[in-house]
mmCIF file of C-alpha atoms and ligand atoms in Angstrom:
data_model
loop_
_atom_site.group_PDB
_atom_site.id
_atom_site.type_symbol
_atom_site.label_atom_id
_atom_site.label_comp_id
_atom_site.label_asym_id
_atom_site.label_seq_id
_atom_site.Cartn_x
_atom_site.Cartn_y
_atom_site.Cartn_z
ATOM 1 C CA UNK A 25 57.597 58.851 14.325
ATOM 2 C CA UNK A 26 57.700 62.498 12.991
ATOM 3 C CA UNK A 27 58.446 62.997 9.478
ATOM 4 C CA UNK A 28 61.856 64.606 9.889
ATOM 5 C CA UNK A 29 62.650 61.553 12.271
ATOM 6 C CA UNK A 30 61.972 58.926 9.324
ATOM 7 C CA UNK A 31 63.702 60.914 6.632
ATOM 8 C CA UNK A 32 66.988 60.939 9.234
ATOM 9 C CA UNK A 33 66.984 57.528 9.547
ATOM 10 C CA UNK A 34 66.300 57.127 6.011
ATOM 11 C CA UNK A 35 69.083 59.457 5.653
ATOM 12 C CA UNK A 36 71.579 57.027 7.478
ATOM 13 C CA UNK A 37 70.138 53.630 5.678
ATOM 14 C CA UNK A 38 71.017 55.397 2.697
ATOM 15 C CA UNK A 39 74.333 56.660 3.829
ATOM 16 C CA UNK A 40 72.944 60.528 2.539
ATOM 17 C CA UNK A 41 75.655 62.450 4.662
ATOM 18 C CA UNK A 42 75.772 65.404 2.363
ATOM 19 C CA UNK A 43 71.853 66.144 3.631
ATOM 20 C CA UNK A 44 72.425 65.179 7.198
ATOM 21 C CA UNK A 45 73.667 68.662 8.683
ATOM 22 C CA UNK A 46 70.361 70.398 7.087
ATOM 23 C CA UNK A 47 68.124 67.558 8.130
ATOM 24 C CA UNK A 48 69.700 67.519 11.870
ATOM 25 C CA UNK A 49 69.302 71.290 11.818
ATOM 26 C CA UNK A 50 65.556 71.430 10.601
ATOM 27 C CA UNK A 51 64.945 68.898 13.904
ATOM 28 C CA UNK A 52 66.994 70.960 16.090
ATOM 29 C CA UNK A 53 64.832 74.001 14.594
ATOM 30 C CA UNK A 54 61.687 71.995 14.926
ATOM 31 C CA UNK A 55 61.975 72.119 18.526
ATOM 32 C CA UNK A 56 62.892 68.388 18.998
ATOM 33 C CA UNK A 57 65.282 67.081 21.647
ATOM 34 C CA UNK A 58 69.064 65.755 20.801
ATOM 35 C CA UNK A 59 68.569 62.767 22.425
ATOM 36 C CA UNK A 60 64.994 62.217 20.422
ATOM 37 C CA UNK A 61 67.158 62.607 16.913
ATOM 38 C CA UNK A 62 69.552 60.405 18.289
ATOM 39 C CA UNK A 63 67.711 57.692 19.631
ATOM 40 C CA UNK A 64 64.240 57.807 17.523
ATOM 41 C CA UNK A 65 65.952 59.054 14.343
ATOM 42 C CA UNK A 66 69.492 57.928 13.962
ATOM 43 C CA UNK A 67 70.051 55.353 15.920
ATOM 44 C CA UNK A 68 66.819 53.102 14.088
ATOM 45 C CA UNK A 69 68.955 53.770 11.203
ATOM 46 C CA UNK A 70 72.598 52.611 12.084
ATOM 47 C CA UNK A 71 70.764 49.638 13.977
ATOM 48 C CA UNK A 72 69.040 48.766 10.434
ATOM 49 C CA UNK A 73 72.358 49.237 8.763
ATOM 50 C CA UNK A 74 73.876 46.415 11.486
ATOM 51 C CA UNK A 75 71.391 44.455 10.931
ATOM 52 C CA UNK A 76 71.709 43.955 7.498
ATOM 53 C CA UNK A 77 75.725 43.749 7.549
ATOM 54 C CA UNK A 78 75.293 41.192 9.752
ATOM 55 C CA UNK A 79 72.919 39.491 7.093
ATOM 56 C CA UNK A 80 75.156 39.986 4.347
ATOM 57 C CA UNK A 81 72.793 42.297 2.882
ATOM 58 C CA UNK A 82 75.073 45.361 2.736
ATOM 59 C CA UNK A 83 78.766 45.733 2.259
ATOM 60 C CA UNK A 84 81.803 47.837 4.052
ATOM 61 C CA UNK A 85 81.400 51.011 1.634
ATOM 62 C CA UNK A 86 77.338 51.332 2.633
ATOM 63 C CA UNK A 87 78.327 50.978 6.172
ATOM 64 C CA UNK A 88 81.212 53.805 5.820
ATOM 65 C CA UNK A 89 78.600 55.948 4.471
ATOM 66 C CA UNK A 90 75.562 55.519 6.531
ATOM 67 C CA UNK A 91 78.649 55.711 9.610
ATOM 68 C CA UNK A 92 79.727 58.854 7.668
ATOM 69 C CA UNK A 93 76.370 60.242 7.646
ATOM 70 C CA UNK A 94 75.618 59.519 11.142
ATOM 71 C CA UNK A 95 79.186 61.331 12.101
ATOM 72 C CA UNK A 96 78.097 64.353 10.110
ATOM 73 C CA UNK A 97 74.313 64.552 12.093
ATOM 74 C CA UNK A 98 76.671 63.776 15.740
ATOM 75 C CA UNK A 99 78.668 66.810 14.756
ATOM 76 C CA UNK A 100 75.736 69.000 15.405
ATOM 77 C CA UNK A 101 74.431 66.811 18.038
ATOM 78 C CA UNK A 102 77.073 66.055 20.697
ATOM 79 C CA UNK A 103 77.449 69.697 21.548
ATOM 80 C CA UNK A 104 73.575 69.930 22.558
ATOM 81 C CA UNK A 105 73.832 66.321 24.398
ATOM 82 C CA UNK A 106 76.433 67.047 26.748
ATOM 83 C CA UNK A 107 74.929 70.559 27.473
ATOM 84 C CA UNK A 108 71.820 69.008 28.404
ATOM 85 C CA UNK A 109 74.084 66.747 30.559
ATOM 86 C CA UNK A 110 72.484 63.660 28.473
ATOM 87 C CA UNK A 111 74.601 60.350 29.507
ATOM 88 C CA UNK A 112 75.904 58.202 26.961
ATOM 89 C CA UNK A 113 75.091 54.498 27.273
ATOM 90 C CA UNK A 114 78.650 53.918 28.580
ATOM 91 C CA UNK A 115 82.268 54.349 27.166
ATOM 92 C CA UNK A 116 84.485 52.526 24.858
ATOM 93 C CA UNK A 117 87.997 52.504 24.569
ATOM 94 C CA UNK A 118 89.447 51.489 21.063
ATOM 95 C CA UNK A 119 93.334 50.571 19.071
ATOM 96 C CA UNK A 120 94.809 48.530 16.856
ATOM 97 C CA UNK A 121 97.410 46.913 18.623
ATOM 98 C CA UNK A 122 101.106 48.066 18.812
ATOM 99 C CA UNK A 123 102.896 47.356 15.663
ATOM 100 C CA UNK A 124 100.004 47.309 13.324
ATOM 101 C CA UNK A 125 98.629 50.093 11.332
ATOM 102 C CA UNK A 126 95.491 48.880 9.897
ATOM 103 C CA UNK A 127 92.943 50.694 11.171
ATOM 104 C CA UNK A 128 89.849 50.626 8.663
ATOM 105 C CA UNK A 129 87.751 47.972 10.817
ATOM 106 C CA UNK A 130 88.546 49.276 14.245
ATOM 107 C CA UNK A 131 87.370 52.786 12.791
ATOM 108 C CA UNK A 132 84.309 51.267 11.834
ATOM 109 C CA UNK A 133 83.587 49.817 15.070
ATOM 110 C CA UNK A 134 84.598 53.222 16.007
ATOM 111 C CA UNK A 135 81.765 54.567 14.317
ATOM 112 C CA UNK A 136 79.229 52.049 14.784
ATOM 113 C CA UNK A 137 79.651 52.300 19.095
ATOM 114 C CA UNK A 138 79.654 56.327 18.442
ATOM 115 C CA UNK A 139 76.107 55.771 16.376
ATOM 116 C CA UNK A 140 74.915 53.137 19.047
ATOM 117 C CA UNK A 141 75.142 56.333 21.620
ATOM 118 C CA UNK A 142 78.454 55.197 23.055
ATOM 119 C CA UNK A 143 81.043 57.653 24.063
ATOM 120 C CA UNK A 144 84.341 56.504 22.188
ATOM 121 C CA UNK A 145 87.996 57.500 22.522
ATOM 122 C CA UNK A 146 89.658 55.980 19.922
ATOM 123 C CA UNK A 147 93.244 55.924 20.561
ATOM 124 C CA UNK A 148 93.935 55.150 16.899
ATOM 125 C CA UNK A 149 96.746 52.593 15.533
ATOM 126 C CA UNK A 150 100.137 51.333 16.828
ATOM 127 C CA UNK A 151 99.214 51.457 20.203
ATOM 128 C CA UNK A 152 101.535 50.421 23.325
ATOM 129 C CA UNK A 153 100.283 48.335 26.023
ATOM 130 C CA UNK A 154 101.438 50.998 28.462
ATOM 131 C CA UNK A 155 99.138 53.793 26.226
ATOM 132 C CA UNK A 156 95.950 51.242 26.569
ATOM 133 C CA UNK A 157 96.963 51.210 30.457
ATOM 134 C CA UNK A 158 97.283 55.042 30.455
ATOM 135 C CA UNK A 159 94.129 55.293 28.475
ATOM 136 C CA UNK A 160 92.325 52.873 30.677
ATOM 137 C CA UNK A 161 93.140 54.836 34.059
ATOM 138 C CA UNK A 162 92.557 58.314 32.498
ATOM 139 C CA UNK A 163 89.093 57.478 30.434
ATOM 140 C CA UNK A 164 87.622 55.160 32.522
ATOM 141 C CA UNK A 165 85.750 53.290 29.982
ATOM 142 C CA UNK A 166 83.338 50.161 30.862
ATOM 143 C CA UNK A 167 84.578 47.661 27.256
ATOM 144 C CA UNK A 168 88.304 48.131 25.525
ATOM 145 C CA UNK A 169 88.467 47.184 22.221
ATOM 146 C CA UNK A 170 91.531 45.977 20.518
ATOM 147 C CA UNK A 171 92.012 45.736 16.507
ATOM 148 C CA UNK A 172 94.820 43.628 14.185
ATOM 149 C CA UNK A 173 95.164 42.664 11.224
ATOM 150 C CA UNK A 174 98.398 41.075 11.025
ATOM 151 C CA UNK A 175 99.374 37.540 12.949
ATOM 152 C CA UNK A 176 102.513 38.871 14.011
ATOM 153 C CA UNK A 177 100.320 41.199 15.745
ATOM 154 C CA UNK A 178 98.194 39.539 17.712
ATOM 155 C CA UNK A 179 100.484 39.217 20.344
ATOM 156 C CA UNK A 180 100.193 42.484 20.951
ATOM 157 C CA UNK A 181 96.597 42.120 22.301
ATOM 158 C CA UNK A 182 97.915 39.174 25.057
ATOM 159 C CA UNK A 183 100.559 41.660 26.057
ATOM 160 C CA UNK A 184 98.036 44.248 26.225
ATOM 161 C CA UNK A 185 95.513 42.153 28.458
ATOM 162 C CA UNK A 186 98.874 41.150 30.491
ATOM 163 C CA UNK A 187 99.379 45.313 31.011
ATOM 164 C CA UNK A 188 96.676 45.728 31.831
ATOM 165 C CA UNK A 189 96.706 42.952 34.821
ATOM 166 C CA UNK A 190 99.865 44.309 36.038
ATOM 167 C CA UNK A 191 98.570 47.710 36.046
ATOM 168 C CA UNK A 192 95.832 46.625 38.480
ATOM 169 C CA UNK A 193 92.919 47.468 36.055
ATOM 170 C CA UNK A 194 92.266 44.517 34.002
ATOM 171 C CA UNK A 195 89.048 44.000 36.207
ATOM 172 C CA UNK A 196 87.481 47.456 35.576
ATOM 173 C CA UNK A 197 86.809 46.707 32.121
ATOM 174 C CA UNK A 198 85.242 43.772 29.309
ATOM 175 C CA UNK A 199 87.579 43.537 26.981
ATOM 176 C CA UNK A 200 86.571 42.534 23.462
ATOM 177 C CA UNK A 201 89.029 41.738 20.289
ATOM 178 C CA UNK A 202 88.744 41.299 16.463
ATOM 179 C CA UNK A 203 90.337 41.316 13.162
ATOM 180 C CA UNK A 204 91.105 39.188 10.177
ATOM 181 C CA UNK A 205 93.274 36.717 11.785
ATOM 182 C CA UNK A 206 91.749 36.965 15.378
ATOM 183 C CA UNK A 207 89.087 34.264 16.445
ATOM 184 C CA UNK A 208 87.122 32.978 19.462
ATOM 185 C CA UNK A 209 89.641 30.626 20.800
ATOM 186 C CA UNK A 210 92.519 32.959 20.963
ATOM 187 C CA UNK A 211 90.069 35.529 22.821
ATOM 188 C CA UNK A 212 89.432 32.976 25.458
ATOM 189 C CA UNK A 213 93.191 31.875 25.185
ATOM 190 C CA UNK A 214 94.650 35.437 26.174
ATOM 191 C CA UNK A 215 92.056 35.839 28.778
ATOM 192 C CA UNK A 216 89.252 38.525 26.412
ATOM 193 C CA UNK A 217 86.023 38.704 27.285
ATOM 194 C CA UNK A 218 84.678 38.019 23.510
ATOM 195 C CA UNK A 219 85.705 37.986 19.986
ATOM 196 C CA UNK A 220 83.582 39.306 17.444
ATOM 197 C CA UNK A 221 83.935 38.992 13.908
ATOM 198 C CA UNK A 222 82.965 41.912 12.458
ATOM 199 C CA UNK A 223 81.823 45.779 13.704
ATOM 200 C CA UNK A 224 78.201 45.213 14.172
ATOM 201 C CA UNK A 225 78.755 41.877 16.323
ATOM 202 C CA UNK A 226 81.148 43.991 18.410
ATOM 203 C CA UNK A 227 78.463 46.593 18.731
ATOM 204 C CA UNK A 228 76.285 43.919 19.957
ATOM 205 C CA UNK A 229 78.833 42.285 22.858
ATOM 206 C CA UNK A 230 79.565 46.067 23.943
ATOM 207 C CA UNK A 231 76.005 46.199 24.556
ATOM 208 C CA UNK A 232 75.760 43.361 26.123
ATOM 209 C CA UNK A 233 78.487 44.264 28.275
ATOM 210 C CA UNK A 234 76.947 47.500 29.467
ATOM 211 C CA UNK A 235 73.120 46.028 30.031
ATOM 212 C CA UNK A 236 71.926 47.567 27.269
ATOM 213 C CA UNK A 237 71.452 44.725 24.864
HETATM 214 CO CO1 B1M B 10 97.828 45.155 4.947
HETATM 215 N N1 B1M B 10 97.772 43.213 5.183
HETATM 216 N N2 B1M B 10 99.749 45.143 5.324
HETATM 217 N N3 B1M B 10 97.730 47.048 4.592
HETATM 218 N N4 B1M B 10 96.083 44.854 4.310
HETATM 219 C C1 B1M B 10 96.448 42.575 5.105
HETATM 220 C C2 B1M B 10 95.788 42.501 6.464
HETATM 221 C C3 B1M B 10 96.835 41.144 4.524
HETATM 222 C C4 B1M B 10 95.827 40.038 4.879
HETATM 223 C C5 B1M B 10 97.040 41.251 2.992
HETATM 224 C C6 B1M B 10 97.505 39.961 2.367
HETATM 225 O O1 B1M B 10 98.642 39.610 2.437
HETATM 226 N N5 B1M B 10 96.596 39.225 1.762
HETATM 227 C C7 B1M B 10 98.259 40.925 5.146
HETATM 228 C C8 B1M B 10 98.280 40.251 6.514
HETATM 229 C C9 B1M B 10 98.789 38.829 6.488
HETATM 230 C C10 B1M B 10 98.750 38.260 7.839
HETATM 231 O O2 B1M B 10 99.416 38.679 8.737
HETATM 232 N N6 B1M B 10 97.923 37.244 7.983
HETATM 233 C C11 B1M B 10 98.772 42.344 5.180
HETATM 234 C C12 B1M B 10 100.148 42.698 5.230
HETATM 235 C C13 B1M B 10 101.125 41.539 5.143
HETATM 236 C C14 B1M B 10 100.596 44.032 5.330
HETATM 237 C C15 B1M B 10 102.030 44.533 5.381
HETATM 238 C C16 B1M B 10 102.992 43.692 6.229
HETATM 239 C C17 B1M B 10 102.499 44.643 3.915
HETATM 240 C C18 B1M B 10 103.940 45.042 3.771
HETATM 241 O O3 B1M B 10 104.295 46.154 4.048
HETATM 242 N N7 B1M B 10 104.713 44.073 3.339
HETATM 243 C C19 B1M B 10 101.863 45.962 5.954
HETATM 244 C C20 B1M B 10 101.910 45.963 7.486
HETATM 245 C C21 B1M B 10 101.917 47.341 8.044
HETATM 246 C C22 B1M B 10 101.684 47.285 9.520
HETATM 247 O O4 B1M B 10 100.543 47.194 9.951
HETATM 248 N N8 B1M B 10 102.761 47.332 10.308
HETATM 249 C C23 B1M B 10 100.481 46.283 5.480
HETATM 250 C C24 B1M B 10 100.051 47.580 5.226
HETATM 251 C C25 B1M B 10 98.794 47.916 4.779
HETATM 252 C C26 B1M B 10 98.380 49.316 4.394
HETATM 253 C C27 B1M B 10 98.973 50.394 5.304
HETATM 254 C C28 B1M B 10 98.843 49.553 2.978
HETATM 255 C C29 B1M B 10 96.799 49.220 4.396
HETATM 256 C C30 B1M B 10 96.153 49.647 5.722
HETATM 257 C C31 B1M B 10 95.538 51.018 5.657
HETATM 258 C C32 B1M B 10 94.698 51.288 6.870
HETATM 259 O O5 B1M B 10 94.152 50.428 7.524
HETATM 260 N N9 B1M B 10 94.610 52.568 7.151
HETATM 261 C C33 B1M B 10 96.617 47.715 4.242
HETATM 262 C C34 B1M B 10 95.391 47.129 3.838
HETATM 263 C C35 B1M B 10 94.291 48.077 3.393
HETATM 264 C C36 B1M B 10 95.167 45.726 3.872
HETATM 265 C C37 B1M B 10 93.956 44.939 3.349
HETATM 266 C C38 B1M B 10 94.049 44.970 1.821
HETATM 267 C C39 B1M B 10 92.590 45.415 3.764
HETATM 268 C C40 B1M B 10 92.358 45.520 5.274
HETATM 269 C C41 B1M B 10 91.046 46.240 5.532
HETATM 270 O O6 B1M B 10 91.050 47.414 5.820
HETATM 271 N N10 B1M B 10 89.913 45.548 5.347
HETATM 272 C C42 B1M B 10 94.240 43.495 3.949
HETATM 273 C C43 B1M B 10 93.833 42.363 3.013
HETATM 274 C C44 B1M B 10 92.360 42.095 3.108
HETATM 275 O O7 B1M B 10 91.806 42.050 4.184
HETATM 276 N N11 B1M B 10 91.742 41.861 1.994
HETATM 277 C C45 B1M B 10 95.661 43.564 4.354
HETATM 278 C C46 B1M B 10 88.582 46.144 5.489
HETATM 279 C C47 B1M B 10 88.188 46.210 6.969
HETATM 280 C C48 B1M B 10 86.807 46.788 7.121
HETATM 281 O O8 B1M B 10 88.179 44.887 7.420
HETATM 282 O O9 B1M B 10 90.003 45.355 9.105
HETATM 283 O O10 B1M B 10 89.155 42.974 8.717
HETATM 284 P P1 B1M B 10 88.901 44.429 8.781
HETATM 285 O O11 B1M B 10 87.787 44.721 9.864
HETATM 286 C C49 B1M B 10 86.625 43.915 9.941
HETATM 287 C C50 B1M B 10 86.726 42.754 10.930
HETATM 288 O O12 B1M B 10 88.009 42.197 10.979
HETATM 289 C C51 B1M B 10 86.251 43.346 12.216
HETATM 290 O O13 B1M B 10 85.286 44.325 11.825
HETATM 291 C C52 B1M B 10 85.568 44.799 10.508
HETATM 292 C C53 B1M B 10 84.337 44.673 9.645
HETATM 293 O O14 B1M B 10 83.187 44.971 10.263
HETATM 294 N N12 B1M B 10 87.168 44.006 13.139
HETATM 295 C C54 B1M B 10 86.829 44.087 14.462
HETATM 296 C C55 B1M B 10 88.313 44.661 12.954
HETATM 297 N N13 B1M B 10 88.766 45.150 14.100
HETATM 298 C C56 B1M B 10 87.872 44.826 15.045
HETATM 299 C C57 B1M B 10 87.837 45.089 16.423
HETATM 300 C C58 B1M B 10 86.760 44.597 17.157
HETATM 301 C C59 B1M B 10 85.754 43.844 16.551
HETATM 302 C C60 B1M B 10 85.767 43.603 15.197
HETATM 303 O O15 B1M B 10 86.615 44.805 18.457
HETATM 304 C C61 B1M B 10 87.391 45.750 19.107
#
């Protein structure tokens, strides 16, 4: 790996965002691809970061960062993918349910799919079944991703799923749920195609879900 590869994804396992621009822009000026920072430089980095959330080893704040960090370098980079007509590894749709407005986890899985080189369109919180439908038809994505926090909630994401079926597009799309109060058995109970517990599991199961796991 180059040198200014290593210190990026240094630069993300650190969560160093206030280097990143000058670091992506001495790569870009090096003559490297975006995709090559993004997949050889960044993306080693977030999947480091995952890895050790996953362990336990590191904490919500580090992961905010090192997400923050690998925003900043996207910035730069997401202009030069899609000119050089570079496809994403597949599209993910994201909300916290209607009548919630917690949002700090689904932002994070936000950010983790984004640094995992998914396209994301994150609706944001308080979202309508019929907005997830609308979303759905108009974006097209391959895994939806619901987000609450509250039990009262929850129901939101069954009436969501049942939208969705009445809409004719529940089959398009995996759909995968989590939260604090959410858990396996009410995923397979409203009819979700997985549960996971925390941003870098969902990362995982939206990989999965695309074939690129
Ligand atoms: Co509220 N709140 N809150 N709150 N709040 C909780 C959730 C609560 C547990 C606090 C408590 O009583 N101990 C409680 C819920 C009780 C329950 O229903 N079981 C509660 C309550 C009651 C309320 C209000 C009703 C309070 C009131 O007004 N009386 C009110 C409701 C407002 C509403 O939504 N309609 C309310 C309001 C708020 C604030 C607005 C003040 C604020 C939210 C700000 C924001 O999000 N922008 C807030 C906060 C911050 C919390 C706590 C303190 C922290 C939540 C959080 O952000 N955690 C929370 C108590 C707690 O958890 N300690 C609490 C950090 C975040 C990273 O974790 O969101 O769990 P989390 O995300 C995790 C996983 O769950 C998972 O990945 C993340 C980590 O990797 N995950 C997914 C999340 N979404 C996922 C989606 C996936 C996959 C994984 O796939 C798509």
């Amino acid at each position: 790996m180059s040198e200014i590869l290593s210190k990026l994804s240094t630069a993300v396992i650190e969560g160093n965002f206030k280097d990143m621009t000058k670091l992506t822009q001495e790569a870009i000026d090096g003559g490297l691809e975006a995709q090559q920072i993004l997949n050889e430089g960044l993306m080693p980095g977030m999947d480091h970061i995952g890895v050790q959330f996953r362990a336990g080893n590191v904490f919500v704040p580090e992961v905010l960062r090192s997400a923050r960090a690998m925003q900043t370098a996207m910035d730069l980079l997401k202009p030069l993918l899609i000119q050089s007509g570079v496809k994403m590894r597949g599209k993910v749709l994201l909300g916290t349910v209607k009548g919630d407005l917690h949002d700090i986890g689904k932002n994070l899985v936000g950010m983790m799919c984004e640094g995992a080189g998914f396209e994301v369109k994150d609706l944001g919180k308080d979202i309508a079944p019929e907005d997830f439908v609308k979303a759905v038809k108009e974006f097209e994505p391959d895994v939806v991703g619901m987000s609450a926090l509250l039990t009262t909630t929850m129901r939101s994401m069954e009436q969501t799923i049942k939208a969705l079926q009445e809409a004719g597009v529940r089959d398009r799309v995996k759909i995968i749920i989590g939260g604090a109060p959410v858990t396996g058995s009410f995923a397979e109970q409203i009819g979700a195609d997985g549960y996971a517990s925390n941003a870098a599991a969902a990362v995982e199961m939206v990989k999965k879900f695309v074939g690129v796991a």
